Amino acid sequence: MTVAAIIPAAGLGVRMKTGTPKPYLLLHDKPLLAHTLRAFEISPEVSQVAVVVHPEDLDHCQTQVIDPFQFKKVLRLIPGGKERQDSVYQGLKVLRQKEDLEIVLVHDGVRPFISPDHIRQVIQAARRSGAAVLGLPATDTLKRLNPKREVVETINRQEIWHIQTPQAFHPDLLWRAFVSAYSRNFYGTDEAMLVEQLPHPVVVIPGSPFNLKITTPEDLRLAEALLLLLEKQNHADRFRL
Ligand code: C5P
């Protein structure tokens, strides 16, 4: 039985004027995406990785990320779609052709610090329940605001978790969730949301605050500091190429 991962990394194309897309930004001289793929390359449970990239970046990704770092589990690069959900769907269409696919994982290409331990834990939970994601309980006080940025209410944070990736699913369940979402023209911010709407329960496994999603320039600076710290703590084999 195979566990395979879809890595959506099909943000803006390199030729667009907004600069280098996030997956190709350098973190200690290596593209962010290469750090992310390394975690899956060294995860014993994962045997295949489908990387979804912007159609304009297929060559760039192959020559700047896949070839130099010799990722053996990356079966092919798949052209992505307009929204993140469309990109993951393209990856799923390719992976589900495999007959022995047991679990499919989805992990943001821009979360470079995912650990093989957390990958294993989310796979095990999905084997039991069909759908599992990583998350962290909210620690800040949470308030809902109106458009004038006035507080409308304070939300009970005991019930709130920040959801990360990887998210792991039985492939048929995820496929049904996508078919259902597209039939309603629904777009979610993660794959679990589509599964929730089937409905089907989604289990949350405690993740790590290190599993940063690189979204802003400040996140990249944090990531640089975090990588130094992890290297100092001898975590280098896990996270360095
Ligand atoms: O936009 P967001 O920050 O949620 O993106 C999360 C991941 O999804 C990134 O790795 C990004 O490259 C990817 N993505 C994609 N296809 C899109 C948009 C985003 O694969 N159309």
mmCIF file of C-alpha atoms and ligand atoms in Angstrom:
data_model
loop_
_atom_site.group_PDB
_atom_site.id
_atom_site.type_symbol
_atom_site.label_atom_id
_atom_site.label_comp_id
_atom_site.label_asym_id
_atom_site.label_seq_id
_atom_site.Cartn_x
_atom_site.Cartn_y
_atom_site.Cartn_z
ATOM 1 C CA MET A 1 0.000 0.000 0.000
ATOM 2 C CA THR A 2 1.226 3.467 -0.889
ATOM 3 C CA VAL A 3 1.163 6.739 0.996
ATOM 4 C CA ALA A 4 1.604 9.665 -1.381
ATOM 5 C CA ALA A 5 1.793 13.413 -0.845
ATOM 6 C CA ILE A 6 0.492 16.287 -2.923
ATOM 7 C CA ILE A 7 2.561 19.443 -2.454
ATOM 8 C CA PRO A 8 0.746 22.498 -3.848
ATOM 9 C CA ALA A 9 3.357 25.093 -4.821
ATOM 10 C CA ALA A 10 1.632 26.771 -7.748
ATOM 11 C CA GLY A 11 1.450 30.337 -6.504
ATOM 12 C CA LEU A 12 2.462 33.179 -8.850
ATOM 13 C CA GLY A 13 4.726 32.420 -11.837
ATOM 14 C CA VAL A 14 8.384 33.467 -11.732
ATOM 15 C CA ARG A 15 7.920 35.656 -14.761
ATOM 16 C CA MET A 16 5.274 37.758 -13.083
ATOM 17 C CA LYS A 17 6.381 41.196 -11.981
ATOM 18 C CA THR A 18 5.628 40.572 -8.317
ATOM 19 C CA GLY A 19 9.057 38.932 -7.969
ATOM 20 C CA THR A 20 10.036 35.404 -7.067
ATOM 21 C CA PRO A 21 7.109 33.201 -5.989
ATOM 22 C CA LYS A 22 7.318 31.996 -2.403
ATOM 23 C CA PRO A 23 8.276 28.349 -3.084
ATOM 24 C CA TYR A 24 11.453 29.527 -4.844
ATOM 25 C CA LEU A 25 12.557 32.109 -2.273
ATOM 26 C CA LEU A 26 15.893 31.135 -0.778
ATOM 27 C CA LEU A 27 16.180 30.037 2.831
ATOM 28 C CA HIS A 28 19.878 29.657 3.641
ATOM 29 C CA ASP A 29 20.708 29.334 -0.072
ATOM 30 C CA LYS A 30 18.067 26.676 -0.783
ATOM 31 C CA PRO A 31 14.600 27.211 -2.210
ATOM 32 C CA LEU A 32 11.820 26.981 0.403
ATOM 33 C CA LEU A 33 10.233 24.191 -1.604
ATOM 34 C CA ALA A 34 13.447 22.155 -1.427
ATOM 35 C CA HIS A 35 13.379 22.328 2.379
ATOM 36 C CA THR A 36 9.746 21.154 2.342
ATOM 37 C CA LEU A 37 10.388 18.300 -0.088
ATOM 38 C CA ARG A 38 13.358 17.136 1.998
ATOM 39 C CA ALA A 39 11.038 16.327 4.918
ATOM 40 C CA PHE A 40 8.971 14.031 2.699
ATOM 41 C CA GLU A 41 12.059 12.540 1.067
ATOM 42 C CA ILE A 42 13.287 11.353 4.479
ATOM 43 C CA SER A 43 9.869 10.237 5.797
ATOM 44 C CA PRO A 44 9.859 6.428 5.627
ATOM 45 C CA GLU A 45 6.042 6.212 5.395
ATOM 46 C CA VAL A 46 5.787 8.360 2.260
ATOM 47 C CA SER A 47 6.705 6.708 -1.006
ATOM 48 C CA GLN A 48 5.628 9.212 -3.655
ATOM 49 C CA VAL A 49 5.351 12.976 -3.940
ATOM 50 C CA ALA A 50 3.381 14.914 -6.555
ATOM 51 C CA VAL A 51 4.495 18.540 -6.711
ATOM 52 C CA VAL A 52 1.969 20.930 -8.231
ATOM 53 C CA VAL A 53 3.599 24.004 -9.759
ATOM 54 C CA HIS A 54 2.519 27.002 -11.783
ATOM 55 C CA PRO A 55 2.396 26.030 -15.485
ATOM 56 C CA GLU A 56 5.012 28.715 -16.229
ATOM 57 C CA ASP A 57 7.340 27.325 -13.580
ATOM 58 C CA LEU A 58 7.558 23.666 -14.646
ATOM 59 C CA ASP A 59 11.073 24.021 -16.084
ATOM 60 C CA HIS A 60 12.227 26.351 -13.344
ATOM 61 C CA CYS A 61 11.106 23.950 -10.621
ATOM 62 C CA GLN A 62 12.698 20.971 -12.355
ATOM 63 C CA THR A 63 16.080 22.644 -12.876
ATOM 64 C CA GLN A 64 16.262 24.711 -9.660
ATOM 65 C CA VAL A 65 14.658 22.382 -7.115
ATOM 66 C CA ILE A 66 14.150 18.778 -8.250
ATOM 67 C CA ASP A 67 17.359 18.125 -10.226
ATOM 68 C CA PRO A 68 19.904 19.844 -7.935
ATOM 69 C CA PHE A 69 18.623 18.143 -4.778
ATOM 70 C CA GLN A 70 17.859 14.800 -6.462
ATOM 71 C CA PHE A 71 14.450 14.190 -4.922
ATOM 72 C CA LYS A 72 13.778 10.556 -5.755
ATOM 73 C CA LYS A 73 10.179 10.382 -4.546
ATOM 74 C CA VAL A 74 8.951 13.204 -6.770
ATOM 75 C CA LEU A 75 7.206 11.273 -9.524
ATOM 76 C CA ARG A 76 6.361 14.260 -11.667
ATOM 77 C CA LEU A 77 5.585 17.945 -11.690
ATOM 78 C CA ILE A 78 1.926 18.721 -12.287
ATOM 79 C CA PRO A 79 0.650 22.051 -13.658
ATOM 80 C CA GLY A 80 -1.513 23.801 -11.072
ATOM 81 C CA GLY A 81 -4.792 25.703 -11.334
ATOM 82 C CA LYS A 82 -6.235 29.107 -10.535
ATOM 83 C CA GLU A 83 -6.930 28.557 -6.821
ATOM 84 C CA ARG A 84 -5.051 26.397 -4.349
ATOM 85 C CA GLN A 85 -7.998 23.963 -4.336
ATOM 86 C CA ASP A 86 -7.728 23.597 -8.132
ATOM 87 C CA SER A 87 -4.021 22.820 -7.790
ATOM 88 C CA VAL A 88 -4.605 20.112 -5.174
ATOM 89 C CA TYR A 89 -7.361 18.651 -7.368
ATOM 90 C CA GLN A 90 -4.911 18.329 -10.282
ATOM 91 C CA GLY A 91 -2.533 16.445 -7.989
ATOM 92 C CA LEU A 92 -5.283 14.177 -6.691
ATOM 93 C CA LYS A 93 -6.437 13.300 -10.214
ATOM 94 C CA VAL A 94 -2.933 12.037 -10.986
ATOM 95 C CA LEU A 95 -2.367 10.172 -7.697
ATOM 96 C CA ARG A 96 -5.686 8.358 -7.566
ATOM 97 C CA GLN A 97 -4.778 6.489 -10.750
ATOM 98 C CA LYS A 98 -2.537 4.397 -8.482
ATOM 99 C CA GLU A 99 -4.409 1.254 -7.485
ATOM 100 C CA ASP A 100 -2.676 0.686 -4.144
ATOM 101 C CA LEU A 101 -3.015 4.238 -2.810
ATOM 102 C CA GLU A 102 -3.866 3.934 0.891
ATOM 103 C CA ILE A 103 -3.473 7.511 2.197
ATOM 104 C CA VAL A 104 -3.033 10.813 0.434
ATOM 105 C CA LEU A 105 -1.397 13.743 2.204
ATOM 106 C CA VAL A 106 -1.668 17.395 1.239
ATOM 107 C CA HIS A 107 1.064 19.761 2.458
ATOM 108 C CA ASP A 108 1.727 23.413 1.593
ATOM 109 C CA GLY A 109 4.940 23.847 -0.380
ATOM 110 C CA VAL A 110 5.696 26.865 1.811
ATOM 111 C CA ARG A 111 5.778 25.044 5.170
ATOM 112 C CA PRO A 112 9.441 24.034 5.219
ATOM 113 C CA PHE A 113 9.752 22.919 8.869
ATOM 114 C CA ILE A 114 7.353 19.995 8.897
ATOM 115 C CA SER A 115 8.944 17.097 10.769
ATOM 116 C CA PRO A 116 8.838 13.440 9.702
ATOM 117 C CA ASP A 117 7.358 12.657 13.160
ATOM 118 C CA HIS A 118 4.319 14.823 12.520
ATOM 119 C CA ILE A 119 3.946 13.396 9.024
ATOM 120 C CA ARG A 120 3.843 9.905 10.574
ATOM 121 C CA GLN A 121 1.337 10.914 13.259
ATOM 122 C CA VAL A 122 -1.127 12.433 10.813
ATOM 123 C CA ILE A 123 -0.888 9.387 8.522
ATOM 124 C CA GLN A 124 -1.610 7.041 11.452
ATOM 125 C CA ALA A 125 -4.622 9.092 12.512
ATOM 126 C CA ALA A 126 -6.016 9.108 8.981
ATOM 127 C CA ARG A 127 -5.611 5.335 8.756
ATOM 128 C CA ARG A 128 -7.919 5.061 11.768
ATOM 129 C CA SER A 129 -10.456 7.778 10.993
ATOM 130 C CA GLY A 130 -10.283 8.596 7.284
ATOM 131 C CA ALA A 131 -9.313 12.246 7.728
ATOM 132 C CA ALA A 132 -6.758 13.936 10.005
ATOM 133 C CA VAL A 133 -4.998 17.288 10.115
ATOM 134 C CA LEU A 134 -2.370 18.986 12.269
ATOM 135 C CA GLY A 135 -3.370 21.980 14.385
ATOM 136 C CA LEU A 136 -2.564 24.064 17.436
ATOM 137 C CA PRO A 137 -4.959 25.442 20.053
ATOM 138 C CA ALA A 138 -5.431 29.223 19.943
ATOM 139 C CA THR A 139 -3.482 31.008 22.663
ATOM 140 C CA ASP A 140 -4.303 34.671 21.924
ATOM 141 C CA THR A 141 -7.661 36.170 22.844
ATOM 142 C CA LEU A 142 -9.849 36.161 19.731
ATOM 143 C CA LYS A 143 -12.317 38.868 18.768
ATOM 144 C CA ARG A 144 -14.696 39.299 15.838
ATOM 145 C CA LEU A 145 -14.572 42.789 14.264
ATOM 146 C CA ASN A 146 -16.945 44.788 12.070
ATOM 147 C CA PRO A 147 -15.756 46.600 8.887
ATOM 148 C CA LYS A 148 -14.988 49.702 11.014
ATOM 149 C CA ARG A 149 -12.549 47.520 12.953
ATOM 150 C CA GLU A 150 -14.604 47.710 16.121
ATOM 151 C CA VAL A 151 -14.947 44.663 18.329
ATOM 152 C CA VAL A 152 -18.278 42.924 17.890
ATOM 153 C CA GLU A 153 -17.608 40.039 20.255
ATOM 154 C CA THR A 154 -14.940 37.976 21.968
ATOM 155 C CA ILE A 155 -14.840 34.383 20.786
ATOM 156 C CA ASN A 156 -14.437 31.469 23.192
ATOM 157 C CA ARG A 157 -10.904 30.391 22.322
ATOM 158 C CA GLN A 158 -11.290 26.996 24.025
ATOM 159 C CA GLU A 159 -13.040 25.899 20.837
ATOM 160 C CA ILE A 160 -10.592 27.421 18.359
ATOM 161 C CA TRP A 161 -7.603 25.682 16.768
ATOM 162 C CA HIS A 162 -5.248 26.939 14.075
ATOM 163 C CA ILE A 163 -5.106 24.304 11.381
ATOM 164 C CA GLN A 164 -1.873 23.442 9.594
ATOM 165 C CA THR A 165 -0.803 20.937 6.983
ATOM 166 C CA PRO A 166 -0.154 18.088 6.305
ATOM 167 C CA GLN A 167 -3.729 16.939 6.059
ATOM 168 C CA ALA A 168 -4.181 13.207 5.467
ATOM 169 C CA PHE A 169 -7.125 11.349 3.939
ATOM 170 C CA HIS A 170 -8.363 8.095 2.553
ATOM 171 C CA PRO A 171 -8.175 8.888 -1.172
ATOM 172 C CA ASP A 172 -11.787 7.926 -1.983
ATOM 173 C CA LEU A 173 -13.080 10.149 0.818
ATOM 174 C CA LEU A 174 -11.055 13.114 -0.431
ATOM 175 C CA TRP A 175 -12.169 12.462 -3.993
ATOM 176 C CA ARG A 176 -15.841 12.441 -2.942
ATOM 177 C CA ALA A 177 -15.261 15.680 -1.047
ATOM 178 C CA PHE A 178 -13.789 17.367 -4.138
ATOM 179 C CA VAL A 179 -16.570 16.129 -6.419
ATOM 180 C CA SER A 180 -19.168 17.397 -3.964
ATOM 181 C CA ALA A 181 -17.456 20.795 -3.545
ATOM 182 C CA TYR A 182 -17.127 21.370 -7.305
ATOM 183 C CA SER A 183 -20.755 20.332 -7.865
ATOM 184 C CA ARG A 184 -21.698 23.239 -5.541
ATOM 185 C CA ASN A 185 -18.984 25.517 -6.926
ATOM 186 C CA PHE A 186 -17.619 25.665 -3.375
ATOM 187 C CA TYR A 187 -14.042 26.713 -2.651
ATOM 188 C CA GLY A 188 -12.521 26.009 0.755
ATOM 189 C CA THR A 189 -9.349 27.283 2.381
ATOM 190 C CA ASP A 190 -8.168 23.742 3.077
ATOM 191 C CA GLU A 191 -9.047 20.193 2.040
ATOM 192 C CA ALA A 192 -10.449 19.248 5.449
ATOM 193 C CA MET A 193 -13.202 21.804 4.963
ATOM 194 C CA LEU A 194 -14.433 19.924 1.886
ATOM 195 C CA VAL A 195 -14.444 16.644 3.833
ATOM 196 C CA GLU A 196 -16.275 18.284 6.773
ATOM 197 C CA GLN A 197 -19.056 19.292 4.400
ATOM 198 C CA LEU A 198 -19.731 15.742 3.165
ATOM 199 C CA PRO A 199 -20.149 15.429 6.213
ATOM 200 C CA HIS A 200 -17.313 13.304 7.609
ATOM 201 C CA PRO A 201 -15.398 13.828 10.885
ATOM 202 C CA VAL A 202 -11.882 15.272 10.710
ATOM 203 C CA VAL A 203 -9.509 14.481 13.585
ATOM 204 C CA VAL A 204 -6.998 17.139 14.724
ATOM 205 C CA ILE A 205 -3.539 16.035 15.897
ATOM 206 C CA PRO A 206 -1.412 18.556 17.852
ATOM 207 C CA GLY A 207 1.131 20.069 15.445
ATOM 208 C CA SER A 208 4.174 22.264 16.079
ATOM 209 C CA PRO A 209 4.629 26.036 16.298
ATOM 210 C CA PHE A 210 7.738 25.469 14.144
ATOM 211 C CA ASN A 211 5.521 24.330 11.266
ATOM 212 C CA LEU A 212 5.358 27.912 9.956
ATOM 213 C CA LYS A 213 3.560 28.831 6.770
ATOM 214 C CA ILE A 214 5.702 31.385 4.978
ATOM 215 C CA THR A 215 3.281 34.108 3.956
ATOM 216 C CA THR A 216 4.970 37.478 4.531
ATOM 217 C CA PRO A 217 8.570 38.803 4.357
ATOM 218 C CA GLU A 218 8.552 38.744 8.175
ATOM 219 C CA ASP A 219 7.770 35.014 8.096
ATOM 220 C CA LEU A 220 10.823 34.478 5.919
ATOM 221 C CA ARG A 221 13.010 36.301 8.455
ATOM 222 C CA LEU A 222 11.507 34.191 11.238
ATOM 223 C CA ALA A 223 12.189 31.082 9.165
ATOM 224 C CA GLU A 224 15.848 32.074 8.756
ATOM 225 C CA ALA A 225 16.210 32.466 12.517
ATOM 226 C CA LEU A 226 14.367 29.223 13.179
ATOM 227 C CA LEU A 227 16.550 27.283 10.763
ATOM 228 C CA LEU A 228 19.659 28.549 12.570
ATOM 229 C CA LEU A 229 18.181 27.501 15.892
ATOM 230 C CA LEU A 230 17.234 24.050 14.619
ATOM 231 C CA GLU A 231 20.685 23.568 13.145
ATOM 232 C CA LYS A 232 22.270 24.588 16.451
ATOM 233 C CA GLN A 233 20.101 22.087 18.268
ATOM 234 C CA ASN A 234 21.388 19.327 16.050
ATOM 235 C CA HIS A 235 18.154 18.974 14.176
ATOM 236 C CA ALA A 236 20.136 19.656 11.036
ATOM 237 C CA ASP A 237 19.798 16.147 9.563
ATOM 238 C CA ARG A 238 16.047 16.513 9.584
ATOM 239 C CA PHE A 239 15.773 19.932 8.092
ATOM 240 C CA ARG A 240 18.936 20.607 6.079
ATOM 241 C CA LEU A 241 19.604 19.342 2.612
HETATM 242 O O1 C5P B 1 -2.228 30.975 -0.974
HETATM 243 P P1 C5P B 1 -1.817 30.096 0.169
HETATM 244 O O2 C5P B 1 -0.824 30.785 1.065
HETATM 245 O O3 C5P B 1 -2.934 29.413 0.890
HETATM 246 O O4 C5P B 1 -0.982 28.955 -0.535
HETATM 247 C C1 C5P B 1 -0.638 27.761 0.107
HETATM 248 C C2 C5P B 1 0.086 26.893 -0.882
HETATM 249 O O5 C5P B 1 -0.752 26.656 -2.013
HETATM 250 C C3 C5P B 1 1.376 27.536 -1.418
HETATM 251 O O6 C5P B 1 2.393 26.551 -1.387
HETATM 252 C C4 C5P B 1 1.002 27.950 -2.836
HETATM 253 O O7 C5P B 1 2.107 27.909 -3.732
HETATM 254 C C5 C5P B 1 -0.042 26.915 -3.214
HETATM 255 N N1 C5P B 1 -0.959 27.369 -4.275
HETATM 256 C C6 C5P B 1 -1.202 26.532 -5.365
HETATM 257 N N2 C5P B 1 -2.037 26.943 -6.383
HETATM 258 C C7 C5P B 1 -2.627 28.158 -6.347
HETATM 259 C C8 C5P B 1 -2.412 29.005 -5.232
HETATM 260 C C9 C5P B 1 -1.574 28.584 -4.201
HETATM 261 O O8 C5P B 1 -0.650 25.431 -5.421
HETATM 262 N N3 C5P B 1 -3.413 28.525 -7.350
#
